[in-house]
């Protein structure tokens, strides 16, 4: 016996795999629409035989989305971009894709819908990422007023693109940049905690609420870099970079990203986001309202950054 069927768009990504594990554990059947199902076969072994189903779909193609949500009891949208690439743009996925999915779900009679956005989503933002995240929220709520919006801060975990990224840089570079002096505040949140929150609101039925999901502590960007360097036991100079220079780095990152198979290390739009503190608002609904106990970066991050130490698992930390 299962609780029903939940369709998870973006299930093959970093957060998606954790969400699927939580849903399977709670007894749901899970359908995962992906653009290339043959690249996500590992998802099928997360649950019992047949509990996780892969189907082909693309948020940019309405009919494929309609087929993917048919018969669903709930829908979760995890799809997000950190930078634009070809036809995969903020506008096409964060806004039009979210709208297409919400309308297709509404046509199926789905009222249980979770839209994963981000802290800092703001329709008036000069960042295309933050603006389109907010516009996607609005499009979803217009189609399904009972949809819950989940806004996480920076997510960390074994496959993250934050601590892993800077630890890899620290292996090669003699210095790491502190954009804007490294004073921007963040509230890193463990991927497993975010997945648990998403599964919980989907399991109890969404009611049109917005949650901001941040970890138990707030850090400056500089403090996070110091923690990362201490964890991998490497000494690197932390170089303050003024915002105008950060924008030039963003231009260089965008140019490098034009090469095939190369991801930009930084974009100008990301620089705009890094100017704004990424923390939970005082009056926002949060993990506390869901009764979820949070993990810390001190408990989790050292378990997966060991490979960046000089001798990996055999490294002995200096006194």
Coordinates of C-alpha atoms in Angstrom, one line a residue:
X1 CA 0.0 0.0 0.0
X2 CA 1.2 3.5 -0.8
X3 CA 0.0 7.0 0.0
X4 CA -0.4 7.9 -3.7
X5 CA 1.7 9.4 -6.5
X6 CA 3.9 12.5 -6.2
X7 CA 5.5 13.9 -9.4
X8 CA 8.9 15.6 -8.8
X9 CA 10.2 17.9 -11.5
X10 CA 14.0 18.4 -11.0
X11 CA 14.3 15.1 -9.2
X12 CA 17.6 14.2 -10.8
X13 CA 19.4 17.2 -9.3
X14 CA 21.3 17.7 -6.0
X15 CA 18.3 18.4 -3.9
X16 CA 16.0 16.1 -5.8
X17 CA 17.7 12.9 -4.9
X18 CA 17.2 13.7 -1.2
X19 CA 13.6 14.7 -1.7
X20 CA 12.9 11.4 -3.4
X21 CA 14.5 9.4 -0.6
X22 CA 12.2 11.2 1.9
X23 CA 9.1 10.6 -0.1
X24 CA 9.9 6.9 -0.7
X25 CA 10.6 6.5 3.1
X26 CA 7.1 8.0 3.8
X27 CA 5.5 5.4 1.4
X28 CA 4.8 7.5 -1.7
X29 CA 5.1 6.4 -5.3
X30 CA 7.3 8.9 -7.1
X31 CA 7.3 9.9 -10.7
X32 CA 10.4 11.8 -11.9
X33 CA 10.2 13.6 -15.2
X34 CA 13.6 14.2 -16.8
X35 CA 14.8 15.5 -20.1
X36 CA 17.1 12.4 -20.6
X37 CA 15.7 9.4 -18.6
X38 CA 18.7 7.3 -19.5
X39 CA 21.0 9.6 -17.5
X40 CA 19.0 9.2 -14.2
X41 CA 18.6 5.4 -13.9
X42 CA 20.2 5.4 -10.4
X43 CA 17.0 7.1 -9.1
X44 CA 15.0 3.9 -9.7
X45 CA 16.9 2.0 -7.0
X46 CA 16.1 4.5 -4.3
X47 CA 12.8 2.8 -3.5
X48 CA 11.3 -0.6 -3.9
X49 CA 10.8 -2.1 -7.3
X50 CA 8.6 0.2 -9.3
X51 CA 8.2 2.8 -6.5
X52 CA 10.3 5.4 -8.5
X53 CA 9.3 5.9 -12.1
X54 CA 11.2 7.9 -14.7
X55 CA 9.4 9.6 -17.6
X56 CA 10.6 11.9 -20.3
X57 CA 9.5 15.5 -20.0
X58 CA 10.8 19.1 -20.5
X59 CA 9.3 22.2 -18.8
X60 CA 9.6 24.0 -22.1
X61 CA 7.2 21.6 -23.8
X62 CA 3.7 21.8 -22.5
X63 CA 2.3 18.5 -23.8
X64 CA 5.2 16.5 -22.2
X65 CA 4.4 18.3 -18.8
X66 CA 0.7 17.4 -19.1
X67 CA 1.6 13.8 -19.7
X68 CA 4.0 13.8 -16.7
X69 CA 1.5 15.1 -14.2
X70 CA -1.4 13.0 -15.3
X71 CA -2.8 11.0 -12.3
X72 CA -0.7 12.8 -9.7
X73 CA -1.9 13.4 -6.2
X74 CA 0.8 16.1 -5.6
X75 CA 3.5 17.9 -7.6
X76 CA 6.8 19.2 -6.5
X77 CA 8.9 21.6 -8.6
X78 CA 12.6 21.7 -7.8
X79 CA 13.8 23.0 -11.2
X80 CA 16.3 25.9 -10.9
X81 CA 19.2 27.4 -12.8
X82 CA 22.3 29.0 -11.3
X83 CA 23.4 30.4 -14.7
X84 CA 21.8 30.6 -18.1
X85 CA 22.9 28.2 -20.9
X86 CA 21.5 28.1 -24.4
X87 CA 17.7 27.6 -24.3
X88 CA 17.8 27.0 -20.6
X89 CA 17.2 30.5 -19.4
X90 CA 15.9 32.0 -16.1
X91 CA 12.8 33.2 -17.9
X92 CA 12.0 29.9 -19.6
X93 CA 12.4 27.7 -16.5
X94 CA 11.9 29.8 -13.4
X95 CA 8.8 31.7 -14.9
X96 CA 7.3 30.0 -18.0
X97 CA 8.3 26.5 -16.9
X98 CA 6.8 27.0 -13.4
X99 CA 3.6 28.5 -14.9
X100 CA 3.3 25.6 -17.4
X101 CA 3.7 23.0 -14.6
X102 CA 1.3 24.7 -12.2
X103 CA -1.4 25.1 -14.9
X104 CA -1.0 21.4 -16.0
X105 CA -1.3 20.3 -12.3
X106 CA -4.4 22.5 -11.8
X107 CA -6.0 21.0 -14.9
X108 CA -5.5 17.6 -13.3
X109 CA -7.2 18.8 -10.1
X110 CA -4.0 18.9 -8.1
X111 CA -4.1 21.3 -5.1
X112 CA -1.1 19.9 -3.3
X113 CA 1.8 21.7 -5.0
X114 CA 5.3 22.6 -3.6
X115 CA 7.3 25.3 -5.4
X116 CA 10.9 25.5 -4.4
X117 CA 12.2 29.0 -4.7
X118 CA 15.0 30.8 -2.9
X119 CA 15.6 33.3 -0.1
X120 CA 15.9 36.7 -1.7
X121 CA 13.2 36.1 -4.4
X122 CA 12.0 39.6 -5.3
X123 CA 10.0 40.8 -8.2
X124 CA 11.8 44.2 -8.0
X125 CA 15.3 42.7 -7.8
X126 CA 17.9 43.8 -10.4
X127 CA 19.1 40.2 -10.4
X128 CA 17.5 38.1 -13.1
X129 CA 17.8 35.0 -10.9
X130 CA 15.9 36.6 -7.9
X131 CA 13.4 38.4 -10.1
X132 CA 12.4 35.3 -12.1
X133 CA 12.2 33.2 -8.9
X134 CA 9.6 35.7 -7.5
X135 CA 7.7 35.8 -10.8
X136 CA 7.7 31.9 -10.8
X137 CA 6.2 32.0 -7.3
X138 CA 3.5 34.4 -8.5
X139 CA 2.7 32.3 -11.5
X140 CA 2.3 29.1 -9.4
X141 CA 0.1 30.8 -6.9
X142 CA -2.1 32.3 -9.6
X143 CA -2.8 28.8 -10.9
X144 CA -2.9 27.0 -7.5
X145 CA -3.6 29.3 -4.6
X146 CA -2.9 26.4 -2.1
X147 CA 0.6 25.9 -3.3
X148 CA 3.4 26.2 -0.7
X149 CA 6.5 28.1 -1.5
X150 CA 9.8 26.9 0.0
X151 CA 12.7 29.4 0.0
X152 CA 16.0 27.8 1.1
X153 CA 19.3 29.7 1.8
X154 CA 22.5 28.2 0.4
X155 CA 22.2 24.4 0.5
X156 CA 25.1 22.3 1.6
X157 CA 25.7 18.6 1.4
X158 CA 28.1 16.0 -0.1
X159 CA 27.4 17.0 -3.7
X160 CA 27.0 20.8 -3.1
X161 CA 28.3 23.5 -5.4
X162 CA 29.4 25.8 -2.6
X163 CA 31.9 24.2 -0.2
X164 CA 33.1 21.8 -2.8
X165 CA 33.6 24.5 -5.3
X166 CA 35.7 26.7 -3.1
X167 CA 37.6 23.8 -1.6
X168 CA 38.6 22.7 -5.1
X169 CA 39.8 26.3 -5.8
X170 CA 41.8 26.2 -2.6
X171 CA 43.7 23.2 -3.9
X172 CA 45.2 25.2 -6.7
X173 CA 44.9 28.9 -6.0
X174 CA 47.2 30.8 -3.6
X175 CA 44.3 33.1 -2.7
X176 CA 40.5 33.1 -2.6
X177 CA 38.4 36.2 -3.4
X178 CA 36.2 37.8 -0.8
X179 CA 33.6 39.5 -2.9
X180 CA 32.6 42.9 -1.4
X181 CA 35.0 42.2 1.4
X182 CA 33.2 39.0 2.4
X183 CA 30.7 40.7 4.7
X184 CA 27.5 39.3 3.1
X185 CA 25.5 37.1 5.5
X186 CA 24.4 33.5 4.8
X187 CA 22.4 30.9 6.7
X188 CA 23.6 27.6 5.1
X189 CA 21.1 24.8 5.4
X190 CA 21.7 21.0 5.1
X191 CA 20.1 19.4 2.0
X192 CA 18.6 16.6 4.1
X193 CA 16.7 19.1 6.2
X194 CA 15.4 20.9 3.2
X195 CA 14.3 17.6 1.7
X196 CA 12.5 16.7 4.9
X197 CA 10.7 20.0 5.0
X198 CA 9.5 19.6 1.4
X199 CA 8.3 16.0 1.9
X200 CA 6.5 17.1 5.1
X201 CA 4.5 19.9 3.6
X202 CA 3.7 17.7 0.6
X203 CA 2.7 14.8 2.9
X204 CA 0.3 16.9 5.0
X205 CA -1.1 18.8 2.0
X206 CA -0.1 22.3 1.0
X207 CA -2.2 25.3 2.3
X208 CA -0.7 28.4 0.5
X209 CA 2.1 29.2 2.9
X210 CA 5.6 30.4 2.3
X211 CA 8.5 29.1 4.3
X212 CA 12.1 30.4 4.5
X213 CA 14.6 27.7 5.2
X214 CA 17.9 28.6 6.8
X215 CA 20.3 26.7 9.0
X216 CA 20.8 27.1 12.8
X217 CA 23.5 29.8 12.4
X218 CA 24.3 32.9 10.4
X219 CA 27.8 33.4 9.0
X220 CA 29.5 36.0 6.9
X221 CA 31.0 34.9 3.6
X222 CA 34.5 35.4 5.1
X223 CA 33.6 33.1 8.1
X224 CA 32.5 30.4 5.7
X225 CA 35.7 30.6 3.7
X226 CA 37.7 30.4 7.0
X227 CA 35.7 27.4 8.1
X228 CA 36.3 25.7 4.8
X229 CA 40.0 26.3 4.9
X230 CA 40.3 25.1 8.4
X231 CA 38.3 21.9 7.5
X232 CA 40.7 21.0 4.6
X233 CA 43.7 22.2 6.6
X234 CA 45.0 24.6 4.0
X235 CA 46.3 28.2 4.4
X236 CA 45.2 30.6 1.7
X237 CA 45.1 34.4 1.6
X238 CA 41.6 35.7 1.6
X239 CA 41.7 38.7 -0.7
X240 CA 39.0 41.4 -0.4
X241 CA 37.6 42.2 -3.8
X242 CA 35.5 45.4 -4.3
X243 CA 32.2 45.1 -6.1
X244 CA 33.4 46.8 -9.3
X245 CA 36.2 44.3 -9.6
X246 CA 33.7 41.5 -8.8
X247 CA 31.7 42.6 -11.8
X248 CA 34.8 42.3 -14.0
X249 CA 35.3 38.8 -12.6
X250 CA 31.7 38.1 -13.6
X251 CA 32.3 39.2 -17.1
X252 CA 35.4 37.0 -17.3
X253 CA 33.3 34.1 -15.9
X254 CA 30.6 34.6 -18.6
X255 CA 33.2 34.6 -21.3
X256 CA 34.8 31.4 -20.1
X257 CA 31.3 29.9 -19.9
X258 CA 30.9 30.3 -23.7
X259 CA 33.3 27.4 -24.2
X260 CA 31.8 24.0 -24.7
X261 CA 31.3 22.0 -21.4
X262 CA 32.7 24.9 -19.3
X263 CA 30.6 26.3 -16.4
X264 CA 31.2 30.0 -15.6
X265 CA 32.9 30.3 -12.2
X266 CA 31.0 33.6 -11.6
X267 CA 28.5 35.7 -13.5
X268 CA 27.4 39.4 -13.1
X269 CA 24.0 38.2 -12.0
X270 CA 25.5 36.1 -9.2
X271 CA 27.5 39.2 -8.1
X272 CA 24.2 41.1 -7.8
X273 CA 22.8 38.3 -5.5
X274 CA 26.0 38.2 -3.4
X275 CA 25.5 41.9 -2.4
X276 CA 22.3 40.9 -0.5
X277 CA 22.2 39.0 2.8
X278 CA 20.8 35.6 2.4
X279 CA 19.1 35.0 5.7
X280 CA 15.6 34.1 7.0
X281 CA 13.3 37.1 7.7
X282 CA 12.3 37.5 11.4
X283 CA 8.6 37.1 10.6
X284 CA 8.9 34.2 8.2
X285 CA 7.6 30.7 8.7
X286 CA 10.6 28.4 9.0
X287 CA 11.8 25.0 10.1
X288 CA 10.6 25.7 13.6
X289 CA 7.0 25.7 12.3
X290 CA 7.6 22.2 10.8
X291 CA 9.2 20.7 13.9
X292 CA 12.4 19.8 12.1
X293 CA 15.7 19.5 14.0
X294 CA 18.6 21.0 12.0
X295 CA 22.1 19.8 11.2
X296 CA 25.1 22.2 11.3
X297 CA 27.9 22.8 8.9
X298 CA 30.3 21.8 11.6
X299 CA 28.7 18.4 11.9
X300 CA 28.2 17.7 8.2
X301 CA 30.8 19.5 6.0
X302 CA 33.9 17.8 7.4
X303 CA 32.5 14.4 6.4
X304 CA 32.8 15.2 2.7
X305 CA 35.6 17.7 2.3
X306 CA 38.3 15.3 3.4
X307 CA 39.3 14.6 -0.3
X308 CA 40.5 18.2 -0.6
X309 CA 43.1 17.8 2.2
X310 CA 46.7 17.4 1.1
X311 CA 46.8 13.6 1.7
X312 CA 43.0 13.0 1.6
X313 CA 41.8 10.5 4.2
X314 CA 45.3 9.9 5.4
X315 CA 46.0 13.6 6.1
X316 CA 47.0 14.5 9.6
X317 CA 45.9 17.9 10.6
X318 CA 48.6 20.4 11.7
X319 CA 48.7 21.4 15.3

